[in-house]
Each structure stands twice: as structure tokens, then as C-alpha cells.
GROMACS .gro file of C-alpha atoms in nm:
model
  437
    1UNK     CA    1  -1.800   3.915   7.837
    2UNK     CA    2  -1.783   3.910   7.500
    3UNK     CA    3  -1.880   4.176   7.241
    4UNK     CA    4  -2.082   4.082   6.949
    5UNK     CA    5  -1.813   4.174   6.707
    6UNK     CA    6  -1.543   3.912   6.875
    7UNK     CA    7  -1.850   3.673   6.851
    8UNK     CA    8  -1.882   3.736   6.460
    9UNK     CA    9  -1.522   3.636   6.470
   10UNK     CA   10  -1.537   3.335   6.668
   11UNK     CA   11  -1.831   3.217   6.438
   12UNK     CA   12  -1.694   3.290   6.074
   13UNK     CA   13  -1.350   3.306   6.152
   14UNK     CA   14  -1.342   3.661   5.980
   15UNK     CA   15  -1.150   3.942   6.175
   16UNK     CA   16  -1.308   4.239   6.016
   17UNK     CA   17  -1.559   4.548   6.051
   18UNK     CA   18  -1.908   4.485   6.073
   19UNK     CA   19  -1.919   4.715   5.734
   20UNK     CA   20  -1.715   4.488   5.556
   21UNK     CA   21  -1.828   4.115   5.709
   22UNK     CA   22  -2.085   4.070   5.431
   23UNK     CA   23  -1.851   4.126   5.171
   24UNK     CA   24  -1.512   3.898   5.302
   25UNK     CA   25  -1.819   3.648   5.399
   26UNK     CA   26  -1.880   3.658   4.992
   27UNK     CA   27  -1.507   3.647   4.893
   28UNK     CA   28  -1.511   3.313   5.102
   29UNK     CA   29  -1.750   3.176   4.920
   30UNK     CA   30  -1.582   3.281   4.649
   31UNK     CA   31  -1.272   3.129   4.706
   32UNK     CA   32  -1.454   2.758   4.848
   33UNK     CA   33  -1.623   2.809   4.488
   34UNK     CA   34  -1.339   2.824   4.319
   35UNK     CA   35  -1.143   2.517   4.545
   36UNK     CA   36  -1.425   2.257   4.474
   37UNK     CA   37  -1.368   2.337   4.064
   38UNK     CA   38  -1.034   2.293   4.121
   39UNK     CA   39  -1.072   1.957   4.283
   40UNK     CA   40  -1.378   1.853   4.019
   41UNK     CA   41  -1.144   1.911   3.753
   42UNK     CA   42  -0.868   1.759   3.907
   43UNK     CA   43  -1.087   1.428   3.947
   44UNK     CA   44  -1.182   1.443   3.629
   45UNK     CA   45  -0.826   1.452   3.511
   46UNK     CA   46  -0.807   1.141   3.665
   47UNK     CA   47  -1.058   0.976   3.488
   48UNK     CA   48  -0.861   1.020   3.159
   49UNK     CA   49  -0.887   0.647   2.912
   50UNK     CA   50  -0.542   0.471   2.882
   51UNK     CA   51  -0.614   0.363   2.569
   52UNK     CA   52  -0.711   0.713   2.435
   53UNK     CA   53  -0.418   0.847   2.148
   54UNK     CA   54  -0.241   1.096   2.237
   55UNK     CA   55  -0.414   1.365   2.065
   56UNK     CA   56  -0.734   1.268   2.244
   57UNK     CA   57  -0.580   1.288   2.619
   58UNK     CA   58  -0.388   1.638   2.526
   59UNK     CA   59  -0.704   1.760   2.413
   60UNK     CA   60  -0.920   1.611   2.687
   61UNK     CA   61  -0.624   1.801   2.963
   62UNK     CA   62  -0.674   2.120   2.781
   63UNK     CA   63  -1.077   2.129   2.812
   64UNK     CA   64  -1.031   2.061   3.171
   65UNK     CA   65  -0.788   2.259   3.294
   66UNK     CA   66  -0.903   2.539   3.097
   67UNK     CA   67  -1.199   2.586   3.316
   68UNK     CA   68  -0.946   2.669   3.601
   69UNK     CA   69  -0.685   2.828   3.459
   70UNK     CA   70  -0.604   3.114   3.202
   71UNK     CA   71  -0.407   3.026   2.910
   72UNK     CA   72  -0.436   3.001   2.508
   73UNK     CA   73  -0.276   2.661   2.386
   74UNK     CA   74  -0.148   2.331   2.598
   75UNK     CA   75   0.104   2.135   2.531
   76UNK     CA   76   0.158   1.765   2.694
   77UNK     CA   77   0.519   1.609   2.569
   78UNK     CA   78   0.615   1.262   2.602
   79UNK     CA   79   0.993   1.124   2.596
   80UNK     CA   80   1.000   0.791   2.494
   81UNK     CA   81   1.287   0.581   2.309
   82UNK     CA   82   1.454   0.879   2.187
   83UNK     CA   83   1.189   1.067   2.088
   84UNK     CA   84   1.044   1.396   2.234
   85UNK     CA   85   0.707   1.423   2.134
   86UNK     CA   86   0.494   1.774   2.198
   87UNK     CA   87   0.103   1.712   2.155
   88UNK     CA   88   0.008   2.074   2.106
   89UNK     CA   89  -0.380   2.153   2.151
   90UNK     CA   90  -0.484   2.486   2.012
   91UNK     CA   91  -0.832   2.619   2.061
   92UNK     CA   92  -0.984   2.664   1.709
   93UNK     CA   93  -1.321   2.716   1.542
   94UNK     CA   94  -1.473   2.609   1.900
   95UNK     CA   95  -1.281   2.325   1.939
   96UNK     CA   96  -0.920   2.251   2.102
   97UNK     CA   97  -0.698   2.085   1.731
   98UNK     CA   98  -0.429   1.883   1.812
   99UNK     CA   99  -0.079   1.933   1.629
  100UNK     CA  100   0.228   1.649   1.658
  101UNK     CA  101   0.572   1.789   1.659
  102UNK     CA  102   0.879   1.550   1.689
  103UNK     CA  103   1.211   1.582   1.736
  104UNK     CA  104   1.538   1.247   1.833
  105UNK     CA  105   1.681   1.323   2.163
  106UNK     CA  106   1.970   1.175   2.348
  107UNK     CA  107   1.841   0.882   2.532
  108UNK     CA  108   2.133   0.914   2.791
  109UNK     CA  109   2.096   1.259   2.907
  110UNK     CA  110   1.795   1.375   3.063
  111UNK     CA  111   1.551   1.641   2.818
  112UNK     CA  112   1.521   1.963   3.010
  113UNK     CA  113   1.239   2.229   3.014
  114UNK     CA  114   1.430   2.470   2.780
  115UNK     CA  115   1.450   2.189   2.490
  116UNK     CA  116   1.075   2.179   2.518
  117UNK     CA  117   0.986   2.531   2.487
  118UNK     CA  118   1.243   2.585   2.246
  119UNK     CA  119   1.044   2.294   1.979
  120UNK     CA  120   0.707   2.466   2.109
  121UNK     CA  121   0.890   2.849   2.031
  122UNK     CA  122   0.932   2.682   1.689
  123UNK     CA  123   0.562   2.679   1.631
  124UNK     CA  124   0.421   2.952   1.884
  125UNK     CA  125   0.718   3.213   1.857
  126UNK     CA  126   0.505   3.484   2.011
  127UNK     CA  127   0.369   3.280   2.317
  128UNK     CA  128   0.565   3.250   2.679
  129UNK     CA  129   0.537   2.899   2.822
  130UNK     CA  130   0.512   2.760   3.121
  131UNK     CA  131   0.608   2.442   3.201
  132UNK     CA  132   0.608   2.191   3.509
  133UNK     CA  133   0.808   1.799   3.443
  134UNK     CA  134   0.586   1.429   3.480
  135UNK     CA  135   0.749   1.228   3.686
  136UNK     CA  136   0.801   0.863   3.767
  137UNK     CA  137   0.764   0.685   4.090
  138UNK     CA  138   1.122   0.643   4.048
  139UNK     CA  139   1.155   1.008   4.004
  140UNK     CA  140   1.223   1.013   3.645
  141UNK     CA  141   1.108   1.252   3.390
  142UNK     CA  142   0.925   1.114   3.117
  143UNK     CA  143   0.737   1.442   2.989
  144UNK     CA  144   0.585   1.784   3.048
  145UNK     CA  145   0.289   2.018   3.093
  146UNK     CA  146   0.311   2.358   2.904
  147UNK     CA  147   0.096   2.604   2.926
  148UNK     CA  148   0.148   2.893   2.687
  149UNK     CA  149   0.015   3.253   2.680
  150UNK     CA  150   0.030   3.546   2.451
  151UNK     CA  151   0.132   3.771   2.727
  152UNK     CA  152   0.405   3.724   2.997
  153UNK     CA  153   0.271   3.643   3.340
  154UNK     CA  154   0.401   3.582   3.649
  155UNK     CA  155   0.267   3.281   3.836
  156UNK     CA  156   0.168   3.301   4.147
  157UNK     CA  157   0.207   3.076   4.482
  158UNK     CA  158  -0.170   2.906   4.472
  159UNK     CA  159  -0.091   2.860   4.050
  160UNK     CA  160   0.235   2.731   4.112
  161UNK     CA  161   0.085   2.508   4.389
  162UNK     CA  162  -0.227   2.380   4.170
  163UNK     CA  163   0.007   2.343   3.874
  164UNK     CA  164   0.211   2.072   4.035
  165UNK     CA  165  -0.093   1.887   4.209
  166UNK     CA  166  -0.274   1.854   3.857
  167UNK     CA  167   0.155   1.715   3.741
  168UNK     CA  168   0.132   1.493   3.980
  169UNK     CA  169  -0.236   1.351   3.893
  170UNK     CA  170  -0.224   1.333   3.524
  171UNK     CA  171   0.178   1.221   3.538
  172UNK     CA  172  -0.005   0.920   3.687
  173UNK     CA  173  -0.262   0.860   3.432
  174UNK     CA  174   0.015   0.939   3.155
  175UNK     CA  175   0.247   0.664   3.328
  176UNK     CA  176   0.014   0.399   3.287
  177UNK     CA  177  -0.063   0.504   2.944
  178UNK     CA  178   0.272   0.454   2.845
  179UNK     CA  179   0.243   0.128   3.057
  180UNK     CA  180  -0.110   0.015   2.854
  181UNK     CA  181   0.172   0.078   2.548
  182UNK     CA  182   0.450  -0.111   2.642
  183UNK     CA  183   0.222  -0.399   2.729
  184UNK     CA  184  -0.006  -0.405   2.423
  185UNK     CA  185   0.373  -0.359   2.210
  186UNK     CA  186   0.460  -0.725   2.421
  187UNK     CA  187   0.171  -0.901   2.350
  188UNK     CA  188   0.249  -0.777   1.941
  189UNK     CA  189   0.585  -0.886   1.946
  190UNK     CA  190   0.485  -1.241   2.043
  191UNK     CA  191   0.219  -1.239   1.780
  192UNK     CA  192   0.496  -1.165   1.529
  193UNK     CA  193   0.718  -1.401   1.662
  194UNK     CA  194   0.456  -1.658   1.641
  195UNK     CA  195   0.410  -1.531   1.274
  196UNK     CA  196   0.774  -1.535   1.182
  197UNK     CA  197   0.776  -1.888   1.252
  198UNK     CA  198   0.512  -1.956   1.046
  199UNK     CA  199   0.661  -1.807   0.754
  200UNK     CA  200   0.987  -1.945   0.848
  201UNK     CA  201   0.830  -2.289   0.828
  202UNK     CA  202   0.645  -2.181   0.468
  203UNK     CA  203   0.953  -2.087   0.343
  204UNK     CA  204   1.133  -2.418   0.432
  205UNK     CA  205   0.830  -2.541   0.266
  206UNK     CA  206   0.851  -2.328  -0.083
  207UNK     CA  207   1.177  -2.439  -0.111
  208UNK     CA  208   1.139  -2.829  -0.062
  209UNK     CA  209   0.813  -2.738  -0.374
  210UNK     CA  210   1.093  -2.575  -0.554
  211UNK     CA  211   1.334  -2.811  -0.542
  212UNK     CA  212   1.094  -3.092  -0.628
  213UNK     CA  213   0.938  -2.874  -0.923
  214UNK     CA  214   1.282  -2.876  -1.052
  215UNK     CA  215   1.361  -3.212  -1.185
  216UNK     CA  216   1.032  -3.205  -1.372
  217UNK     CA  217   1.066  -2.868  -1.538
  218UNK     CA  218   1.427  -3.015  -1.674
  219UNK     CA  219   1.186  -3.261  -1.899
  220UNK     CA  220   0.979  -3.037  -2.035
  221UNK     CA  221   1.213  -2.780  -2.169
  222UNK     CA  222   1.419  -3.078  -2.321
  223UNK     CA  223   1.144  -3.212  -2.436
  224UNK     CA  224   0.969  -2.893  -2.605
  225UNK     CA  225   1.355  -2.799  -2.759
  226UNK     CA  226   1.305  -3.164  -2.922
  227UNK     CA  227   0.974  -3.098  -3.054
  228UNK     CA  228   1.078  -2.741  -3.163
  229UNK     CA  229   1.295  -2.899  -3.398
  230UNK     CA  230   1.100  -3.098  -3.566
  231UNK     CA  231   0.809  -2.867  -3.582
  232UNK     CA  232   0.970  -2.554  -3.740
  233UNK     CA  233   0.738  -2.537  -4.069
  234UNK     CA  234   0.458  -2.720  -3.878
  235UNK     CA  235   0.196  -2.415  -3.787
  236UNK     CA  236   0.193  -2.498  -3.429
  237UNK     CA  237   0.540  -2.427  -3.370
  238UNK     CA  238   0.440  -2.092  -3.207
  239UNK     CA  239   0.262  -2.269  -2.958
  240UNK     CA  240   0.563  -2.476  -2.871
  241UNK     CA  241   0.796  -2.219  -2.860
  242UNK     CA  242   0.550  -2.031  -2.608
  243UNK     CA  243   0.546  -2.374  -2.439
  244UNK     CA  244   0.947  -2.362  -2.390
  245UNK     CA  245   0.949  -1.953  -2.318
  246UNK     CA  246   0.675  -2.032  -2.035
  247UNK     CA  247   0.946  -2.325  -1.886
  248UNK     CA  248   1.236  -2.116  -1.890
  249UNK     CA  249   1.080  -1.831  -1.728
  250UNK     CA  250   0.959  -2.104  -1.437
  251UNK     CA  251   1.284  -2.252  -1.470
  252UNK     CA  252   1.458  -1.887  -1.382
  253UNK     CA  253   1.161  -1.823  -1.076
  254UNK     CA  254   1.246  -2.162  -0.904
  255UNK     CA  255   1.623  -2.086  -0.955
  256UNK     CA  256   1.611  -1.796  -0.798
  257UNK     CA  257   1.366  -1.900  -0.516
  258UNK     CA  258   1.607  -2.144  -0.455
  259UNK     CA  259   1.896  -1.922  -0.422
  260UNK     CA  260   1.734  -1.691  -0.249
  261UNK     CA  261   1.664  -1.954  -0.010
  262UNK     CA  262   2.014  -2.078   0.048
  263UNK     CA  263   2.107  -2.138   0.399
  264UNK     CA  264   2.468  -2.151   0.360
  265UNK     CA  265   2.711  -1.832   0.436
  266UNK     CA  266   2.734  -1.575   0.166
  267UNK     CA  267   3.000  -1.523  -0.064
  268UNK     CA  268   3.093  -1.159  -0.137
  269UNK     CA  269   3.195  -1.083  -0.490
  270UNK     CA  270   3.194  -0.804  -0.730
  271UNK     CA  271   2.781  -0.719  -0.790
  272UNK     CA  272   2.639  -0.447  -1.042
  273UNK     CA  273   2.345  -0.318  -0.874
  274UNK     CA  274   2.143  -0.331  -1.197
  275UNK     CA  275   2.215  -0.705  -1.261
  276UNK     CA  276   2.051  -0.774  -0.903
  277UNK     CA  277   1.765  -0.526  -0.984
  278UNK     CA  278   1.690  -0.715  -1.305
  279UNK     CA  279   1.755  -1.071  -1.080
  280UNK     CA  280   1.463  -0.950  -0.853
  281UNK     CA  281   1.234  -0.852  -1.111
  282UNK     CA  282   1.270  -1.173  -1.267
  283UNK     CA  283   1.193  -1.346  -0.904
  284UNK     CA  284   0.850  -1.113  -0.813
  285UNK     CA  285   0.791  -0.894  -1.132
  286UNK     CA  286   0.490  -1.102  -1.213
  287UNK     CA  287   0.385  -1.061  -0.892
  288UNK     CA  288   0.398  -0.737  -0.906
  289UNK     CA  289   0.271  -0.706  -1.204
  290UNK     CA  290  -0.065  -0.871  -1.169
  291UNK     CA  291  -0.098  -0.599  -0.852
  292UNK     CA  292  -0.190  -0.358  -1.190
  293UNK     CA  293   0.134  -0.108  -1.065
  294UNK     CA  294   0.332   0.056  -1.319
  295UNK     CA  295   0.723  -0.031  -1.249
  296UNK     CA  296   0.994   0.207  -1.380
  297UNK     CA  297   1.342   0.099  -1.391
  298UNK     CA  298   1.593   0.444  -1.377
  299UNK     CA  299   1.921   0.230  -1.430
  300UNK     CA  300   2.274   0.442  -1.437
  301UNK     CA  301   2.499   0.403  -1.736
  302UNK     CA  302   2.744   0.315  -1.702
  303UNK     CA  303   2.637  -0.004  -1.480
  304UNK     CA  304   2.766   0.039  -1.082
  305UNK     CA  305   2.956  -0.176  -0.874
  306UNK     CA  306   2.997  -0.309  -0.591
  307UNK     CA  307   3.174  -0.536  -0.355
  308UNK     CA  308   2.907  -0.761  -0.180
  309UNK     CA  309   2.663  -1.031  -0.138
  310UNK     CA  310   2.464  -1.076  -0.446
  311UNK     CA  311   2.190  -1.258  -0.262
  312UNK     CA  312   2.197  -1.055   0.090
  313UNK     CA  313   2.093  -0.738  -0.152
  314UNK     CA  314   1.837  -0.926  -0.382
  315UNK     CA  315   1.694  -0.959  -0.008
  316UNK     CA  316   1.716  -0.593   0.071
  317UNK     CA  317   1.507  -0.482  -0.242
  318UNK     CA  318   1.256  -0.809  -0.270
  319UNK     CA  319   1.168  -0.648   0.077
  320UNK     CA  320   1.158  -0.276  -0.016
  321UNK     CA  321   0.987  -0.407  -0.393
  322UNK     CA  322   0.707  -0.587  -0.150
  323UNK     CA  323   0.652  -0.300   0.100
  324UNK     CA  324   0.560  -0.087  -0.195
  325UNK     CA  325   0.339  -0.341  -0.324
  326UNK     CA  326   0.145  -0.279  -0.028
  327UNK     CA  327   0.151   0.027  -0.052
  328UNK     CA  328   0.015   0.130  -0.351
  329UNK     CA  329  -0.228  -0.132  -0.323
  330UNK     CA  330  -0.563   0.075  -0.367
  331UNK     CA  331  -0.429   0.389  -0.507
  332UNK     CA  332  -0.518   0.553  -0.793
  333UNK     CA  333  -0.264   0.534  -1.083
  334UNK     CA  334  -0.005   0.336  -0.869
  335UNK     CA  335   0.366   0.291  -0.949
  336UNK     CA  336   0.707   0.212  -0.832
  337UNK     CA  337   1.030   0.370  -0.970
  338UNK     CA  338   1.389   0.201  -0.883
  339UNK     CA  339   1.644   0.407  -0.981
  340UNK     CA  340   2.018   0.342  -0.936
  341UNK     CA  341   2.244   0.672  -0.913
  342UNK     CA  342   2.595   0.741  -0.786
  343UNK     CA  343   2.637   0.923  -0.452
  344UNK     CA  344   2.946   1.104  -0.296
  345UNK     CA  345   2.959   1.194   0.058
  346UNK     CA  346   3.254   1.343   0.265
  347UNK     CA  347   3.547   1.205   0.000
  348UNK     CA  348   3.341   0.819  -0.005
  349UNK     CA  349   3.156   0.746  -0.329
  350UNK     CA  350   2.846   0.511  -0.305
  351UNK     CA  351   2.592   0.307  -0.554
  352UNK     CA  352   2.260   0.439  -0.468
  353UNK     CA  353   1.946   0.251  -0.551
  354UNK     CA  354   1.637   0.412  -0.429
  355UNK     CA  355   1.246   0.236  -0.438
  356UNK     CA  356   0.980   0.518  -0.486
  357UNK     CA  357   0.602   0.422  -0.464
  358UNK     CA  358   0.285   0.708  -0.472
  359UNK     CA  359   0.159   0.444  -0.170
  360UNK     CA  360  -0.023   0.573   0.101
  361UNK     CA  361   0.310   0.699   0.320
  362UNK     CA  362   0.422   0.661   0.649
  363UNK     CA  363   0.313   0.875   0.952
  364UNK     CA  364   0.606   1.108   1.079
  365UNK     CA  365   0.570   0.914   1.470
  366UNK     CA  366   0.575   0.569   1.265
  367UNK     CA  367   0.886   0.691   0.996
  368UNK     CA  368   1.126   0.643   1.303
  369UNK     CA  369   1.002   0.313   1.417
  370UNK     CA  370   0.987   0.144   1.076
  371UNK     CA  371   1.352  -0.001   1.103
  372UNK     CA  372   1.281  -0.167   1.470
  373UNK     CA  373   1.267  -0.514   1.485
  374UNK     CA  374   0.869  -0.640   1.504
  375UNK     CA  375   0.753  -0.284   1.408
  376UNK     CA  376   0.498  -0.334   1.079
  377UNK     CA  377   0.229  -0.096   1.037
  378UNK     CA  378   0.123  -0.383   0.824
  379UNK     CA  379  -0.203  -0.620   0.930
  380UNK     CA  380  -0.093  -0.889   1.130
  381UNK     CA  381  -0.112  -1.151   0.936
  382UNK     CA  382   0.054  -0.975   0.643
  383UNK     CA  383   0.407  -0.871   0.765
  384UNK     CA  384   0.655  -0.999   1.069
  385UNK     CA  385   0.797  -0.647   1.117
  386UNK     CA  386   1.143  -0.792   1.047
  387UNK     CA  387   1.198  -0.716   0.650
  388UNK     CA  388   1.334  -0.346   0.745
  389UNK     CA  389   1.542  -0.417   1.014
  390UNK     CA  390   1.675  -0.693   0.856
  391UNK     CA  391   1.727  -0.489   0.571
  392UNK     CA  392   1.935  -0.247   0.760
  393UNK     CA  393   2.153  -0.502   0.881
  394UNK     CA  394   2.233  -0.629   0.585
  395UNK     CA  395   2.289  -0.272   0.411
  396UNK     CA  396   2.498  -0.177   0.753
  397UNK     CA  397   2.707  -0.510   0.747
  398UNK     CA  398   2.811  -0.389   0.356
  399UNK     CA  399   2.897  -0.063   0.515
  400UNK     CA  400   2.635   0.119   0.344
  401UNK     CA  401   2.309   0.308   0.465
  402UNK     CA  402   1.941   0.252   0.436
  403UNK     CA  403   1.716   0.477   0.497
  404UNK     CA  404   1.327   0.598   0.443
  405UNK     CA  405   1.186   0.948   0.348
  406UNK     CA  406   0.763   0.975   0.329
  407UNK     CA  407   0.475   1.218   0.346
  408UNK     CA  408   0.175   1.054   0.474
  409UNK     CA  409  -0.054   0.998   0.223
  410UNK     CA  410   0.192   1.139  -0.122
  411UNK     CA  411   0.453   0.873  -0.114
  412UNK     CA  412   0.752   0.661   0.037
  413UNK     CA  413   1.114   0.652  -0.098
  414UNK     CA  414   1.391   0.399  -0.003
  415UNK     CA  415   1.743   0.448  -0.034
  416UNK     CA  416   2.010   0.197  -0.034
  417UNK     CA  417   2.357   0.302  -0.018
  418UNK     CA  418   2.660   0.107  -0.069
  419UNK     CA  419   3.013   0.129  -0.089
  420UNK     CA  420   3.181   0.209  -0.486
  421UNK     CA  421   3.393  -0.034  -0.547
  422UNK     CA  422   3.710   0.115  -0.481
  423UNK     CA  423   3.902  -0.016  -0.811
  424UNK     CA  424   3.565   0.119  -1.030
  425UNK     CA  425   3.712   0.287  -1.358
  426UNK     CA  426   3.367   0.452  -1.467
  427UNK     CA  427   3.420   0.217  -1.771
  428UNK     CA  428   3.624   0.339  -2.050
  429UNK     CA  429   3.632   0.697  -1.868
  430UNK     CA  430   3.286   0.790  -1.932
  431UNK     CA  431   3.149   1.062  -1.701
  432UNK     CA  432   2.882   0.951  -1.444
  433UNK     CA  433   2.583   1.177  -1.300
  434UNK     CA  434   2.631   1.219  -0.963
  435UNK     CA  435   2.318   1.236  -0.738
  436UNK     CA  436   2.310   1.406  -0.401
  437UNK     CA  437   1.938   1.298  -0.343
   0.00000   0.00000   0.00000
């Protein structure tokens, strides 16, 4: 025979005192509360967009999981291609802010949870993180959940536990996120290769236009140089001589496109920088002049040298000339300054020509993309995504350096670097400025 308290038990499952039944009967409830939040958040988690930013889902885990847990800023971090990248969400002015912080990792050895904290510690000195790794189906760590809190605070078994379920739900949404990326980067990159041989074919085509135009120009300047003679008191003579100054500067363009356009392998010969500077300007000044920019030429004295190919670095500033074209285009007061300085770097001396423009700068996650084949944060139909990297190439192939510094929305500044040439005498011993910058 049973007694009614062993029949409470049997019932609810509660071993306890009639006094206290009530109140473990509440704690239950409690607790079944406080599971079915859990699991609502948790399927909400799921429910994150793919094609959301990053910013977006980091703030989106934040709200959600702070309804369960107990914590003061979230962090989600992606490594991708080198790059760690901590999505920080801090709750201000009712709101959780995102903040971006970057940093180049090895991409053969694996990022550990230490490296994280320490670039979070860099912003949050004060706060203790915690941290749990996303993982592939292949087991593979490709980023991390941090929660960070003002005090120190142990974490329990059930936090530990709900910790890695929500890792293992949102590690799936975040994988095919990166997926949705990698596919919509494909489907770009065959858009630009479609592009580039478009303008492949266009620039076959310029060339053939050139070529033709050239013949005919020949006629005209001889021709006007006749009439020039014969006119010199005559009061249109002006006119003709603006006639022949027009042809020669055509004559010089189509030249030039021409070269530029050569097929053929290049030569390397001694180059001043500011002679191919002044050989660009020639080829797209006008076009970059009707753009309403201001260009300033800082040229060195005396001129610097090099050992190279003349054309390969016309190529490498058309391209740097043209991206800050773009963008300035817009801006208020826009200009571009080239400026050619000397450089010395561990016992090697180098001719430094840097393109500055007040454009509209690059973002700091798109400043270590820019020199990757196919990546233009151009419109589609206005760059191939291959002038940078071909750039570098070129510059590397010369055993020089090109690189980029920008603040989003101030300005951009390319710098070519290239090798002294070795037998340079500074011309008749005159002292040169040397620039570290």
C-alpha cells in the first residue's frame, strides 16, 4: 500500500516534503520555462539570411542569444583567405553597433582561441572572453563565438553545454554564408572574364583605328607645315598653326596608343620615371582633364632612373592614373598628385612614384583584396578587376613593390617602387631628398 507522499512522487517525479512540493513543482516550471527559450532562440538562430553582411548576422546573434544568456558585447570572427575578421556587436544607445577589426593570418597554420581574444583585448582590454570554435563538416575551424563580460565568470556545465549547441547551429548557417560568398564571387569572376574579353577585343579594335588614323594624320601635318610657310604674314596663320599643334598632339596620342598596344616582348632599357610620367600624361591627360580634376606633378630633381620596361610601367600608372579618375569622380574639389621621390630600404635604394587622389577610399576588408585578380569594387561594366594585379606583376617582375594605403572616404595613395639603377651618379653629385613615405 502506498502512502500518499510516494504517490506525489510517482506522479511529479519530485522526491521531496509535502512542505516543499509546491515550491520544487515551481522551480520545474521554471527550468521547462527557461528550456523552451533556449530552444526558440536557438531556432531562430537558424533562421539567420545568407545573404545578410556580416554586421547584420553578428548583430542579429547578439539580440538572440542575449535573451538567454548574460553577457555585454559578442563577437562572431570569420577566417577566410588569410584574414581573421572579428565582427564585434556592442550594445549602445538601445541598439547592438557593429565594429570590424582585421588582422592577415597564416593561411597554413590553424588560428587559435588566444589570437582571437588577444585582437578583441585590443579593443575591450577590461572584458574576459569566452570563446567556443565554428566548425566544418570536415572538422575545420573557420571562426568563433565570443562572448565577453566585464567581470570574470566561471561557466558552468548547462552554459558550456548550450554554448556549443547554439556553435554548432549558427556554424551551420555561417558555413553556407561563406558558401552563398564563394558562389556569388564565381558567378563575378565569369562576368569579368566575359568582360575582359570584350575589352580585349576593343582594344584589338582601337589599335587597328589607330593604325589606320595614322597614314592620314601624316598628310595633314605635311600639309599644314606647307601652308604655314606660305602664310606667315597672312592673318590666318594662327589658325594654321593651331591646325598643325592640334595634329601633332593626335599624332603623339595614336603613337602612344599604338605602343602601348604592342604585342611583342618588352625590351628593358634605362627609363627616368618622369619621362614615362610625362609619356602617360600625354596618352590620357585630356582625358583626365575633361573629368574637371586638378593633376599635380611632384617630379624629383634630379630626374630618377631606372632599369626597365618603358611601356610595362606606362601600364602600371595609366592604370593607377584611371582608378583615381574614378575615384574622384563626384567629389568636391577633386585632384590627383604623382609625385616621384627616392626611397632607401635595408641598404637597397628605390625610385618611388606614388598616385594620390581625395577619391572616395577603399574600405579596410576591400584594401586587402584590391590586388586579387577579378577583384574591382568598380561597376561591372566599368572595370575587369585585372588592372591591379596586373600592375603588381609587372612592378614585382622589375623587382620592385606596389602597394595601396586609404581611409574610406579621405583618400587613396599608390606607391610604386622600383629598383635605382645601380650605376645612378645623382647627376653631377647633387644631393637627392630621400623619402621614407
Amino acid at each position: 500500500m502506498h502512502t500518499k507522499q510516494e504517490i506525489l512522487e510517482k506522479l511529479t517525479g519530485i522526491q521531496s516534503s509535502r512542505k516543499s512540493y509546491y515550491s520544487e513543482l515551481v522551480y520545474l516550471i521554471e527550468e521547462m520555462k527557461k528550456k523552451n527559450k533556449q530552444l526558440a532562440v536557438i531556432n531562430q538562430l537558424t533562421q539567420i539570411q545568407i545573404s545578410a553582411t556580416w554586421q547584420q548576422t553578428t548583430s542579429y546573434i547578439a539580440a538572440q542569444l542575449s535573451q538567454i544568456l548574460v553577457f555585454e558585447h559578442f563577437a562572431l570572427t570569420i577566417v577566410k583567405g588569410g584574414m581573421l575578421s572579428s565582427y564585434l556587436a556592442k550594445w549602445t544607445d538601445g541598439d547592438w553597433q557593429c565594429h570590424t577589426l582585421t588582422q592577415t593570418v597564416s593561411v597554413e597554420a590553424p588560428v587559435l582561441t588566444g589570437q582571437v581574444h588577444l585582437t578583441l583585448a585590443e579593443v575591450l582590454p577590461e572584458h574576459h572572453a569566452t570563446s567556443v570554435p565554428l566548425r566544418s563538416q570536415l572538422n575545420q575551424t573557420f571562426g568563433f563565438l565570443t562572448l565577453l563580460r566585464q567581470t570574470k565568470q566561471l561557466v558552468d556545465r548547462d552554459e558550456a553545454e548550450l554554448i556549443q549547441l547554439v556553435a554548432s547551429h549558427v556554424g551551420v548557417v555561417v558555413e553556407n554564408s561563406l558558401l552563398f560568398q564563394d558562389v556569388n564571387e564565381k558567378i563575378k569572376i565569369e562576368a569579368q572574364l566575359i568582360q575582359s574579353a570584350k575589352m580585349a577585343a576593343i582594344g584589338e579594335m582601337a589599335a587597328g583605328i589607330a593604325h589606320e588614323l595614322n597614314s592620314p594624320l601624316t598628310a595633314i601635318l605635311g600639309n599644314s607645315q606647307l601652308l604655314m610657310r606660305e602664310m606667315t604674314d597672312a592673318p590666318e596663320a594662327p589658325l594654321m598653326k593651331d591646325i598643325y599643334q592640334c595634329g601633332v598632339r593626335c599624332k603623339k596620342i595614336i603613337q602612344n596608343l599604338l605602343t602601348f598596344s604592342r604585342q611583342e616582348e618588352y625590351l628593358f632599357s634605362t627609363t627616368s620615371i618622369d619621362e614615362v610620367v610625362k609619356d602617360v600624361l600625354g596618352l590620357i591627360g585630356y582625358q583626365l582633364s575633361v573629368s574637371g580634376l586638378t593633376i599635380t606633378r611632384e617630379m624629383s630633381e634630379p630626374p630618377l632612373l631606372f632599369h626597365g620596361s618603358r611601356h610595362q610601367i606606362e601600364q602600371i600608372v595609366i592604370n593607377l592614373l584611371l582608378n583615381a579618375r574614378d575615384a574622384v569622380a563626384g567629389r568636391e574639389s577633386p585632384h590627383i598628385v604623382i609625385r616621384s621621390f627616392l626611397v632607401q630600404e635595408e641598404n637597397s635604394s628605390y625610385v618611388g612614384l606614388s598616385v594620390f587622389d581625395n577619391g572616395t577610399g577603399i574600405c579596410v576588408e576591400q584594401l586587402s583584396q584590391i590586388f586579387q585578380p577579378f577583384f574591382s569594387t568598380k561597376e561591372r561594366t566599368k572595370g575587369t578587376g585585372l588592372g591591379l594585379s596586373v600592375s603588381l606583376g609587372i612592378a614585382e617582375a622589375h623587382g620592385g613593390k606596389l602597394f595601396a594605403e586609404s581611409v574610406e572616404g579621405e583618400y587613396s595613395k599608390f606607391t610604386m617602387l622600383l629598383p635605382l639603377l645601380a650605376d645612378e651618379e645623382d647627376n653631377d653629385g647633387e644631393k637627392t631628398d630621400f623619402d621614407r613615405g
